[in-house]
């Protein structure tokens, strides 16, 4: 499942105590819990982080009736300080396991070859948003044109690959920006600002899913019920919004996720403008058509 919304599985930062109880003075400086996944090659084979590689396989024509439409197979190193030399065997293991599994279950697919070079360390240090490139370049342009306001001032991008079926951008709020925002807040929202400096950091994440990946986007509903987002629709859930389009004749979903409490700090007009800027940019870059956006009322926050 590709999760969206204010789900703890998406949390990119450890809180102010970090790992093993170490104190952190700046909770959003480094995505130390969950850096953005990097594409393996052009992304069609899968993606990787510093301690894992996920290989994806689409089961095409001629597959067995019981074969799934899409497989994700992950090899993970359960130890610290995984080197670039370690990551390549991880990728090789994941690809080999995928080949064995697809043959076993009758999944007809073609797995691209692994890139010849080693998989470099996944970037985890966030940079000033105004200078962001790659998958976050659209946001740098947006804040230059519309102003900073209460929006994030940090970004962590991935390299843009036209064939990549998943593309994401992490945005976060620095302690200085939290302090500036807090001046204009009242009541409970000012408490949100205090917690953003310690255990509930403010962040946003945009992610687009293309083709088969678009059919595996979901969120947690009421009473732990898992909801699958239907392609061709637009809407929202707790801390999450999605829009749809058609890219190269295949469905796509474009999403925005917000950490708990941060969307209450941003007004509905800001959220709507931000999401429209993102979807408008990526659909233009990918040559997508028939974009469907959430209604204006879906962006209302308390």
PDB file of C-alpha atoms in Angstrom:
ATOM      1  CA  UNK A   1       0.000   0.000   0.000  1.00  0.00           C
ATOM      2  CA  UNK A   2       1.141   3.532  -0.804  1.00  0.00           C
ATOM      3  CA  UNK A   3      -0.141   5.379   2.273  1.00  0.00           C
ATOM      4  CA  UNK A   4      -1.306   9.002   2.412  1.00  0.00           C
ATOM      5  CA  UNK A   5      -2.656  11.252   5.188  1.00  0.00           C
ATOM      6  CA  UNK A   6      -1.442  11.940   8.726  1.00  0.00           C
ATOM      7  CA  UNK A   7      -0.352   8.338   9.178  1.00  0.00           C
ATOM      8  CA  UNK A   8       2.495   7.494  11.568  1.00  0.00           C
ATOM      9  CA  UNK A   9       3.946   5.209   8.883  1.00  0.00           C
ATOM     10  CA  UNK A  10       4.784   8.324   6.876  1.00  0.00           C
ATOM     11  CA  UNK A  11       6.532  10.170   9.718  1.00  0.00           C
ATOM     12  CA  UNK A  12       9.984  11.198   8.398  1.00  0.00           C
ATOM     13  CA  UNK A  13      11.459  12.504  11.671  1.00  0.00           C
ATOM     14  CA  UNK A  14      12.260  11.078  15.066  1.00  0.00           C
ATOM     15  CA  UNK A  15      11.090  13.334  17.878  1.00  0.00           C
ATOM     16  CA  UNK A  16      13.352  15.550  19.993  1.00  0.00           C
ATOM     17  CA  UNK A  17      14.836  12.523  21.758  1.00  0.00           C
ATOM     18  CA  UNK A  18      15.894  10.907  18.501  1.00  0.00           C
ATOM     19  CA  UNK A  19      17.176   7.367  18.517  1.00  0.00           C
ATOM     20  CA  UNK A  20      18.481   5.774  21.716  1.00  0.00           C
ATOM     21  CA  UNK A  21      17.374   8.777  23.764  1.00  0.00           C
ATOM     22  CA  UNK A  22      19.806  11.275  22.222  1.00  0.00           C
ATOM     23  CA  UNK A  23      18.555  14.859  22.452  1.00  0.00           C
ATOM     24  CA  UNK A  24      17.805  16.702  19.197  1.00  0.00           C
ATOM     25  CA  UNK A  25      17.723  20.484  19.091  1.00  0.00           C
ATOM     26  CA  UNK A  26      16.296  20.624  15.567  1.00  0.00           C
ATOM     27  CA  UNK A  27      13.768  17.903  14.772  1.00  0.00           C
ATOM     28  CA  UNK A  28      13.335  18.688  11.052  1.00  0.00           C
ATOM     29  CA  UNK A  29      16.980  19.181  10.066  1.00  0.00           C
ATOM     30  CA  UNK A  30      17.393  15.548   8.977  1.00  0.00           C
ATOM     31  CA  UNK A  31      14.834  12.993   7.841  1.00  0.00           C
ATOM     32  CA  UNK A  32      16.414  10.477  10.198  1.00  0.00           C
ATOM     33  CA  UNK A  33      13.428   8.157  10.468  1.00  0.00           C
ATOM     34  CA  UNK A  34      12.310   7.984   6.854  1.00  0.00           C
ATOM     35  CA  UNK A  35      14.315   9.699   4.085  1.00  0.00           C
ATOM     36  CA  UNK A  36      12.588   9.916   0.734  1.00  0.00           C
ATOM     37  CA  UNK A  37      13.038   6.746  -1.321  1.00  0.00           C
ATOM     38  CA  UNK A  38      15.385   7.103  -4.289  1.00  0.00           C
ATOM     39  CA  UNK A  39      14.698   5.516  -7.701  1.00  0.00           C
ATOM     40  CA  UNK A  40      16.745   2.512  -8.752  1.00  0.00           C
ATOM     41  CA  UNK A  41      17.849   3.555 -12.222  1.00  0.00           C
ATOM     42  CA  UNK A  42      14.877   5.271 -13.832  1.00  0.00           C
ATOM     43  CA  UNK A  43      12.528   3.964 -11.126  1.00  0.00           C
ATOM     44  CA  UNK A  44      10.734   1.312 -13.153  1.00  0.00           C
ATOM     45  CA  UNK A  45      12.632  -1.447 -11.316  1.00  0.00           C
ATOM     46  CA  UNK A  46      11.930   0.063  -7.898  1.00  0.00           C
ATOM     47  CA  UNK A  47      13.434   2.299  -5.249  1.00  0.00           C
ATOM     48  CA  UNK A  48      15.764   2.184  -2.282  1.00  0.00           C
ATOM     49  CA  UNK A  49      16.670   3.743   1.040  1.00  0.00           C
ATOM     50  CA  UNK A  50      19.874   3.458   3.018  1.00  0.00           C
ATOM     51  CA  UNK A  51      18.922   0.072   4.509  1.00  0.00           C
ATOM     52  CA  UNK A  52      16.565  -1.483   1.960  1.00  0.00           C
ATOM     53  CA  UNK A  53      15.764  -1.949  -1.710  1.00  0.00           C
ATOM     54  CA  UNK A  54      12.266  -2.558  -3.061  1.00  0.00           C
ATOM     55  CA  UNK A  55      11.835  -4.154  -6.478  1.00  0.00           C
ATOM     56  CA  UNK A  56       8.494  -3.823  -8.234  1.00  0.00           C
ATOM     57  CA  UNK A  57       7.013  -6.163 -10.838  1.00  0.00           C
ATOM     58  CA  UNK A  58       3.863  -5.621 -12.898  1.00  0.00           C
ATOM     59  CA  UNK A  59       2.167  -8.853 -13.945  1.00  0.00           C
ATOM     60  CA  UNK A  60       1.216  -8.396 -17.589  1.00  0.00           C
ATOM     61  CA  UNK A  61      -0.637 -10.324 -20.308  1.00  0.00           C
ATOM     62  CA  UNK A  62      -0.260 -14.075 -20.097  1.00  0.00           C
ATOM     63  CA  UNK A  63      -0.024 -14.090 -16.304  1.00  0.00           C
ATOM     64  CA  UNK A  64      -1.892 -16.644 -14.253  1.00  0.00           C
ATOM     65  CA  UNK A  65      -5.403 -15.713 -13.122  1.00  0.00           C
ATOM     66  CA  UNK A  66      -4.262 -15.762  -9.496  1.00  0.00           C
ATOM     67  CA  UNK A  67      -1.241 -13.502 -10.050  1.00  0.00           C
ATOM     68  CA  UNK A  68      -1.612  -9.992  -8.596  1.00  0.00           C
ATOM     69  CA  UNK A  69      -1.443  -6.918 -10.772  1.00  0.00           C
ATOM     70  CA  UNK A  70       1.577  -5.564  -8.920  1.00  0.00           C
ATOM     71  CA  UNK A  71       4.280  -6.949  -6.616  1.00  0.00           C
ATOM     72  CA  UNK A  72       6.659  -5.123  -4.264  1.00  0.00           C
ATOM     73  CA  UNK A  73       9.546  -7.248  -2.956  1.00  0.00           C
ATOM     74  CA  UNK A  74      11.899  -5.746  -0.356  1.00  0.00           C
ATOM     75  CA  UNK A  75      15.316  -6.829   0.878  1.00  0.00           C
ATOM     76  CA  UNK A  76      16.338  -5.096   4.109  1.00  0.00           C
ATOM     77  CA  UNK A  77      19.566  -4.922   6.127  1.00  0.00           C
ATOM     78  CA  UNK A  78      18.777  -5.095   9.829  1.00  0.00           C
ATOM     79  CA  UNK A  79      21.957  -3.426  11.064  1.00  0.00           C
ATOM     80  CA  UNK A  80      23.462   0.067  11.253  1.00  0.00           C
ATOM     81  CA  UNK A  81      25.944   1.763   8.937  1.00  0.00           C
ATOM     82  CA  UNK A  82      24.887   0.072   5.719  1.00  0.00           C
ATOM     83  CA  UNK A  83      27.446   1.082   3.091  1.00  0.00           C
ATOM     84  CA  UNK A  84      27.076   1.681  -0.630  1.00  0.00           C
ATOM     85  CA  UNK A  85      28.879  -1.627  -1.134  1.00  0.00           C
ATOM     86  CA  UNK A  86      26.159  -3.316   0.975  1.00  0.00           C
ATOM     87  CA  UNK A  87      23.264  -1.707  -0.859  1.00  0.00           C
ATOM     88  CA  UNK A  88      24.118  -3.248  -4.219  1.00  0.00           C
ATOM     89  CA  UNK A  89      23.836  -6.834  -2.872  1.00  0.00           C
ATOM     90  CA  UNK A  90      20.546  -5.831  -1.247  1.00  0.00           C
ATOM     91  CA  UNK A  91      19.265  -4.727  -4.639  1.00  0.00           C
ATOM     92  CA  UNK A  92      20.560  -7.928  -6.235  1.00  0.00           C
ATOM     93  CA  UNK A  93      18.821 -10.045  -3.569  1.00  0.00           C
ATOM     94  CA  UNK A  94      15.522  -8.171  -4.023  1.00  0.00           C
ATOM     95  CA  UNK A  95      15.637  -8.553  -7.804  1.00  0.00           C
ATOM     96  CA  UNK A  96      16.578 -12.241  -7.590  1.00  0.00           C
ATOM     97  CA  UNK A  97      13.782 -12.916  -5.083  1.00  0.00           C
ATOM     98  CA  UNK A  98      11.319 -11.126  -7.352  1.00  0.00           C
ATOM     99  CA  UNK A  99      12.386 -13.245 -10.324  1.00  0.00           C
ATOM    100  CA  UNK A 100      11.929 -16.453  -8.318  1.00  0.00           C
ATOM    101  CA  UNK A 101       8.532 -15.347  -7.028  1.00  0.00           C
ATOM    102  CA  UNK A 102       7.144 -14.186 -10.378  1.00  0.00           C
ATOM    103  CA  UNK A 103       8.169 -17.493 -11.980  1.00  0.00           C
ATOM    104  CA  UNK A 104       6.555 -19.436  -9.130  1.00  0.00           C
ATOM    105  CA  UNK A 105       3.186 -17.674  -9.245  1.00  0.00           C
ATOM    106  CA  UNK A 106       2.923 -17.297 -13.008  1.00  0.00           C
ATOM    107  CA  UNK A 107       3.474 -13.543 -13.178  1.00  0.00           C
ATOM    108  CA  UNK A 108       4.604 -12.596 -16.681  1.00  0.00           C
ATOM    109  CA  UNK A 109       6.843  -9.567 -16.328  1.00  0.00           C
ATOM    110  CA  UNK A 110      10.091  -8.030 -17.493  1.00  0.00           C
ATOM    111  CA  UNK A 111      12.496  -6.855 -14.811  1.00  0.00           C
ATOM    112  CA  UNK A 112      14.957  -4.153 -15.900  1.00  0.00           C
ATOM    113  CA  UNK A 113      18.623  -4.797 -15.161  1.00  0.00           C
ATOM    114  CA  UNK A 114      20.183  -3.268 -12.069  1.00  0.00           C
ATOM    115  CA  UNK A 115      22.266  -0.146 -12.727  1.00  0.00           C
ATOM    116  CA  UNK A 116      25.968  -0.904 -13.010  1.00  0.00           C
ATOM    117  CA  UNK A 117      27.017   1.661 -10.429  1.00  0.00           C
ATOM    118  CA  UNK A 118      26.594   1.408  -6.657  1.00  0.00           C
ATOM    119  CA  UNK A 119      23.496   2.878  -5.026  1.00  0.00           C
ATOM    120  CA  UNK A 120      24.679   6.022  -3.290  1.00  0.00           C
ATOM    121  CA  UNK A 121      23.437   7.047   0.128  1.00  0.00           C
ATOM    122  CA  UNK A 122      19.891   8.408   0.115  1.00  0.00           C
ATOM    123  CA  UNK A 123      19.987  12.134   0.988  1.00  0.00           C
ATOM    124  CA  UNK A 124      18.408  12.874   4.364  1.00  0.00           C
ATOM    125  CA  UNK A 125      19.484  16.456   5.159  1.00  0.00           C
ATOM    126  CA  UNK A 126      16.799  19.004   4.336  1.00  0.00           C
ATOM    127  CA  UNK A 127      17.827  22.145   2.433  1.00  0.00           C
ATOM    128  CA  UNK A 128      16.339  25.649   2.151  1.00  0.00           C
ATOM    129  CA  UNK A 129      13.098  25.328   0.216  1.00  0.00           C
ATOM    130  CA  UNK A 130      13.705  28.426  -1.909  1.00  0.00           C
ATOM    131  CA  UNK A 131      16.697  26.703  -3.505  1.00  0.00           C
ATOM    132  CA  UNK A 132      15.059  23.283  -3.916  1.00  0.00           C
ATOM    133  CA  UNK A 133      15.436  21.380  -7.163  1.00  0.00           C
ATOM    134  CA  UNK A 134      14.379  18.000  -8.512  1.00  0.00           C
ATOM    135  CA  UNK A 135      10.956  16.854  -7.330  1.00  0.00           C
ATOM    136  CA  UNK A 136      10.621  19.952  -5.073  1.00  0.00           C
ATOM    137  CA  UNK A 137      11.459  22.585  -7.695  1.00  0.00           C
ATOM    138  CA  UNK A 138       7.761  23.395  -8.107  1.00  0.00           C
ATOM    139  CA  UNK A 139       7.583  24.393  -4.425  1.00  0.00           C
ATOM    140  CA  UNK A 140      10.570  26.725  -4.668  1.00  0.00           C
ATOM    141  CA  UNK A 141       8.817  28.503  -7.523  1.00  0.00           C
ATOM    142  CA  UNK A 142       5.520  28.567  -5.625  1.00  0.00           C
ATOM    143  CA  UNK A 143       6.868  30.335  -2.521  1.00  0.00           C
ATOM    144  CA  UNK A 144       8.825  32.793  -4.649  1.00  0.00           C
ATOM    145  CA  UNK A 145       5.628  33.727  -6.481  1.00  0.00           C
ATOM    146  CA  UNK A 146       3.104  33.490  -3.637  1.00  0.00           C
ATOM    147  CA  UNK A 147       5.249  34.288  -0.589  1.00  0.00           C
ATOM    148  CA  UNK A 148       6.452  32.177   2.325  1.00  0.00           C
ATOM    149  CA  UNK A 149       3.594  32.792   4.754  1.00  0.00           C
ATOM    150  CA  UNK A 150       3.169  29.773   7.035  1.00  0.00           C
ATOM    151  CA  UNK A 151       4.476  27.303   4.468  1.00  0.00           C
ATOM    152  CA  UNK A 152       7.512  25.054   5.033  1.00  0.00           C
ATOM    153  CA  UNK A 153      10.961  26.546   4.571  1.00  0.00           C
ATOM    154  CA  UNK A 154      12.843  23.250   4.149  1.00  0.00           C
ATOM    155  CA  UNK A 155      12.756  20.614   1.422  1.00  0.00           C
ATOM    156  CA  UNK A 156      14.115  17.171   0.586  1.00  0.00           C
ATOM    157  CA  UNK A 157      13.817  16.281  -3.086  1.00  0.00           C
ATOM    158  CA  UNK A 158      14.448  13.200  -5.183  1.00  0.00           C
ATOM    159  CA  UNK A 159      15.850  13.226  -8.689  1.00  0.00           C
ATOM    160  CA  UNK A 160      13.217  13.505 -11.407  1.00  0.00           C
ATOM    161  CA  UNK A 161      12.932  10.544 -13.786  1.00  0.00           C
ATOM    162  CA  UNK A 162      10.249  10.630 -16.461  1.00  0.00           C
ATOM    163  CA  UNK A 163       9.627   6.881 -16.242  1.00  0.00           C
ATOM    164  CA  UNK A 164       9.560   6.756 -12.439  1.00  0.00           C
ATOM    165  CA  UNK A 165       6.129   5.446 -11.332  1.00  0.00           C
ATOM    166  CA  UNK A 166       6.442   7.134  -7.894  1.00  0.00           C
ATOM    167  CA  UNK A 167       7.734  10.679  -7.341  1.00  0.00           C
ATOM    168  CA  UNK A 168       7.738  12.495  -3.995  1.00  0.00           C
ATOM    169  CA  UNK A 169       8.858  15.679  -2.254  1.00  0.00           C
ATOM    170  CA  UNK A 170       9.222  16.223   1.492  1.00  0.00           C
ATOM    171  CA  UNK A 171       8.671  19.714   2.926  1.00  0.00           C
ATOM    172  CA  UNK A 172       9.210  20.676   6.569  1.00  0.00           C
ATOM    173  CA  UNK A 173       9.178  23.666   8.922  1.00  0.00           C
ATOM    174  CA  UNK A 174      12.360  24.764  10.702  1.00  0.00           C
ATOM    175  CA  UNK A 175      12.388  25.920  14.357  1.00  0.00           C
ATOM    176  CA  UNK A 176      12.867  29.544  13.229  1.00  0.00           C
ATOM    177  CA  UNK A 177       9.857  29.328  10.920  1.00  0.00           C
ATOM    178  CA  UNK A 178       7.793  27.687  13.691  1.00  0.00           C
ATOM    179  CA  UNK A 179       8.613  30.637  15.954  1.00  0.00           C
ATOM    180  CA  UNK A 180       7.605  33.151  13.271  1.00  0.00           C
ATOM    181  CA  UNK A 181       4.320  31.338  12.666  1.00  0.00           C
ATOM    182  CA  UNK A 182       3.574  31.032  16.402  1.00  0.00           C
ATOM    183  CA  UNK A 183       3.418  34.826  16.773  1.00  0.00           C
ATOM    184  CA  UNK A 184       0.187  34.878  14.759  1.00  0.00           C
ATOM    185  CA  UNK A 185      -1.462  31.892  16.423  1.00  0.00           C
ATOM    186  CA  UNK A 186      -3.905  31.784  19.338  1.00  0.00           C
ATOM    187  CA  UNK A 187      -5.195  29.203  21.803  1.00  0.00           C
ATOM    188  CA  UNK A 188      -4.683  25.566  20.929  1.00  0.00           C
ATOM    189  CA  UNK A 189      -2.845  26.439  17.737  1.00  0.00           C
ATOM    190  CA  UNK A 190      -0.090  28.091  19.736  1.00  0.00           C
ATOM    191  CA  UNK A 191       0.253  24.828  21.657  1.00  0.00           C
ATOM    192  CA  UNK A 192       0.660  23.112  18.293  1.00  0.00           C
ATOM    193  CA  UNK A 193       3.660  25.357  17.669  1.00  0.00           C
ATOM    194  CA  UNK A 194       5.310  24.355  20.941  1.00  0.00           C
ATOM    195  CA  UNK A 195       4.875  20.658  20.173  1.00  0.00           C
ATOM    196  CA  UNK A 196       6.272  21.178  16.652  1.00  0.00           C
ATOM    197  CA  UNK A 197       9.654  21.900  18.226  1.00  0.00           C
ATOM    198  CA  UNK A 198       9.798  18.608  20.100  1.00  0.00           C
ATOM    199  CA  UNK A 199       7.537  15.631  19.401  1.00  0.00           C
ATOM    200  CA  UNK A 200       5.146  16.657  16.610  1.00  0.00           C
ATOM    201  CA  UNK A 201       7.163  18.308  13.820  1.00  0.00           C
ATOM    202  CA  UNK A 202       5.357  20.087  10.986  1.00  0.00           C
ATOM    203  CA  UNK A 203       5.803  18.648   7.514  1.00  0.00           C
ATOM    204  CA  UNK A 204       4.051  18.147   4.173  1.00  0.00           C
ATOM    205  CA  UNK A 205       4.669  15.493   1.552  1.00  0.00           C
ATOM    206  CA  UNK A 206       3.591  15.485  -2.059  1.00  0.00           C
ATOM    207  CA  UNK A 207       3.655  12.225  -3.970  1.00  0.00           C
ATOM    208  CA  UNK A 208       2.402  11.115  -7.365  1.00  0.00           C
ATOM    209  CA  UNK A 209       1.688   7.533  -8.371  1.00  0.00           C
ATOM    210  CA  UNK A 210       1.476   6.522 -12.018  1.00  0.00           C
ATOM    211  CA  UNK A 211      -0.026   3.515 -13.778  1.00  0.00           C
ATOM    212  CA  UNK A 212      -0.377   0.416 -11.621  1.00  0.00           C
ATOM    213  CA  UNK A 213       1.038   2.227  -8.569  1.00  0.00           C
ATOM    214  CA  UNK A 214      -1.990   4.555  -8.652  1.00  0.00           C
ATOM    215  CA  UNK A 215      -4.244   1.598  -7.840  1.00  0.00           C
ATOM    216  CA  UNK A 216      -2.457   0.884  -4.556  1.00  0.00           C
ATOM    217  CA  UNK A 217      -2.917   4.254  -2.811  1.00  0.00           C
ATOM    218  CA  UNK A 218      -4.870   4.170   0.429  1.00  0.00           C
ATOM    219  CA  UNK A 219      -5.407   5.501   3.927  1.00  0.00           C
ATOM    220  CA  UNK A 220      -6.729   4.348   7.289  1.00  0.00           C
ATOM    221  CA  UNK A 221     -10.445   4.921   7.687  1.00  0.00           C
ATOM    222  CA  UNK A 222     -12.679   4.777  10.740  1.00  0.00           C
ATOM    223  CA  UNK A 223     -11.987   1.932  13.213  1.00  0.00           C
ATOM    224  CA  UNK A 224      -8.782   0.869  11.427  1.00  0.00           C
ATOM    225  CA  UNK A 225     -10.616   0.159   8.184  1.00  0.00           C
ATOM    226  CA  UNK A 226      -8.259   0.502   5.219  1.00  0.00           C
ATOM    227  CA  UNK A 227      -9.594   2.560   2.341  1.00  0.00           C
ATOM    228  CA  UNK A 228      -8.325   2.289  -1.228  1.00  0.00           C
ATOM    229  CA  UNK A 229      -8.374   5.512  -3.258  1.00  0.00           C
ATOM    230  CA  UNK A 230     -10.203   4.974  -6.534  1.00  0.00           C
ATOM    231  CA  UNK A 231      -8.408   6.285  -9.601  1.00  0.00           C
ATOM    232  CA  UNK A 232     -10.262   8.999 -11.496  1.00  0.00           C
ATOM    233  CA  UNK A 233     -11.575  10.520  -8.263  1.00  0.00           C
ATOM    234  CA  UNK A 234     -10.530  13.444  -6.077  1.00  0.00           C
ATOM    235  CA  UNK A 235     -11.078  13.931  -2.367  1.00  0.00           C
ATOM    236  CA  UNK A 236      -9.576  14.121   1.081  1.00  0.00           C
ATOM    237  CA  UNK A 237      -9.029  12.199   4.303  1.00  0.00           C
ATOM    238  CA  UNK A 238      -7.513  13.166   7.637  1.00  0.00           C
ATOM    239  CA  UNK A 239      -4.379  15.085   6.707  1.00  0.00           C
ATOM    240  CA  UNK A 240      -4.500  13.958   3.072  1.00  0.00           C
ATOM    241  CA  UNK A 241      -5.803  15.109  -0.317  1.00  0.00           C
ATOM    242  CA  UNK A 242      -5.707  13.502  -3.743  1.00  0.00           C
ATOM    243  CA  UNK A 243      -6.332  14.471  -7.352  1.00  0.00           C
ATOM    244  CA  UNK A 244      -6.460  12.309 -10.478  1.00  0.00           C
ATOM    245  CA  UNK A 245      -5.268  12.561 -14.048  1.00  0.00           C
ATOM    246  CA  UNK A 246      -4.503  10.407 -17.090  1.00  0.00           C
ATOM    247  CA  UNK A 247      -0.841  10.140 -18.067  1.00  0.00           C
ATOM    248  CA  UNK A 248       0.142   8.362 -21.290  1.00  0.00           C
ATOM    249  CA  UNK A 249      -3.243   6.668 -21.281  1.00  0.00           C
ATOM    250  CA  UNK A 250      -2.832   5.334 -17.732  1.00  0.00           C
ATOM    251  CA  UNK A 251      -4.321   6.533 -14.430  1.00  0.00           C
ATOM    252  CA  UNK A 252      -2.353   8.701 -12.014  1.00  0.00           C
ATOM    253  CA  UNK A 253      -3.003   9.933  -8.488  1.00  0.00           C
ATOM    254  CA  UNK A 254      -1.394  13.084  -7.085  1.00  0.00           C
ATOM    255  CA  UNK A 255      -1.415  13.451  -3.314  1.00  0.00           C
ATOM    256  CA  UNK A 256      -0.631  15.862  -0.493  1.00  0.00           C
ATOM    257  CA  UNK A 257      -0.134  14.615   3.071  1.00  0.00           C
ATOM    258  CA  UNK A 258       0.204  16.766   6.178  1.00  0.00           C
ATOM    259  CA  UNK A 259       1.527  15.931   9.615  1.00  0.00           C
ATOM    260  CA  UNK A 260      -0.877  15.947  12.509  1.00  0.00           C
ATOM    261  CA  UNK A 261      -1.884  19.539  13.524  1.00  0.00           C
ATOM    262  CA  UNK A 262       0.032  21.304  10.729  1.00  0.00           C
ATOM    263  CA  UNK A 263      -2.916  21.508   8.339  1.00  0.00           C
ATOM    264  CA  UNK A 264      -4.819  23.309  11.131  1.00  0.00           C
ATOM    265  CA  UNK A 265      -2.140  26.009  11.033  1.00  0.00           C
ATOM    266  CA  UNK A 266      -2.501  26.509   7.265  1.00  0.00           C
ATOM    267  CA  UNK A 267      -5.715  28.102   6.020  1.00  0.00           C
ATOM    268  CA  UNK A 268      -7.853  26.455   3.346  1.00  0.00           C
ATOM    269  CA  UNK A 269      -6.896  28.963   0.648  1.00  0.00           C
ATOM    270  CA  UNK A 270      -3.184  28.283   1.229  1.00  0.00           C
ATOM    271  CA  UNK A 271      -3.669  24.505   1.120  1.00  0.00           C
ATOM    272  CA  UNK A 272      -5.794  24.663  -2.019  1.00  0.00           C
ATOM    273  CA  UNK A 273      -3.368  26.959  -3.848  1.00  0.00           C
ATOM    274  CA  UNK A 274      -0.425  24.779  -2.843  1.00  0.00           C
ATOM    275  CA  UNK A 275      -2.050  21.567  -4.023  1.00  0.00           C
ATOM    276  CA  UNK A 276      -3.194  23.095  -7.308  1.00  0.00           C
ATOM    277  CA  UNK A 277       0.337  24.399  -7.928  1.00  0.00           C
ATOM    278  CA  UNK A 278       1.785  20.947  -7.335  1.00  0.00           C
ATOM    279  CA  UNK A 279      -0.706  19.011  -9.442  1.00  0.00           C
ATOM    280  CA  UNK A 280      -0.589  21.604 -12.218  1.00  0.00           C
ATOM    281  CA  UNK A 281       3.191  21.356 -12.390  1.00  0.00           C
ATOM    282  CA  UNK A 282       3.587  17.584 -12.355  1.00  0.00           C
ATOM    283  CA  UNK A 283       0.758  16.951 -14.818  1.00  0.00           C
ATOM    284  CA  UNK A 284       2.352  19.430 -17.218  1.00  0.00           C
ATOM    285  CA  UNK A 285       5.775  17.823 -16.802  1.00  0.00           C
ATOM    286  CA  UNK A 286       4.394  14.341 -17.424  1.00  0.00           C
ATOM    287  CA  UNK A 287       2.061  15.375 -20.241  1.00  0.00           C
ATOM    288  CA  UNK A 288      -1.034  14.334 -18.280  1.00  0.00           C
ATOM    289  CA  UNK A 289      -4.608  15.356 -19.067  1.00  0.00           C
ATOM    290  CA  UNK A 290      -8.066  15.383 -17.476  1.00  0.00           C
ATOM    291  CA  UNK A 291      -6.911  16.530 -14.039  1.00  0.00           C
ATOM    292  CA  UNK A 292      -9.639  16.209 -11.388  1.00  0.00           C
ATOM    293  CA  UNK A 293      -9.199  18.236  -8.183  1.00  0.00           C
ATOM    294  CA  UNK A 294     -10.901  18.041  -4.763  1.00  0.00           C
ATOM    295  CA  UNK A 295     -13.723  20.509  -4.162  1.00  0.00           C
ATOM    296  CA  UNK A 296     -12.877  23.796  -2.477  1.00  0.00           C
ATOM    297  CA  UNK A 297     -14.734  22.631   0.640  1.00  0.00           C
ATOM    298  CA  UNK A 298     -12.344  19.694   1.009  1.00  0.00           C
ATOM    299  CA  UNK A 299      -9.611  22.127   2.028  1.00  0.00           C
ATOM    300  CA  UNK A 300     -11.544  23.702   4.892  1.00  0.00           C
ATOM    301  CA  UNK A 301      -9.753  23.340   8.218  1.00  0.00           C
ATOM    302  CA  UNK A 302     -10.863  24.205  11.714  1.00  0.00           C
TER     303      UNK A 302
END
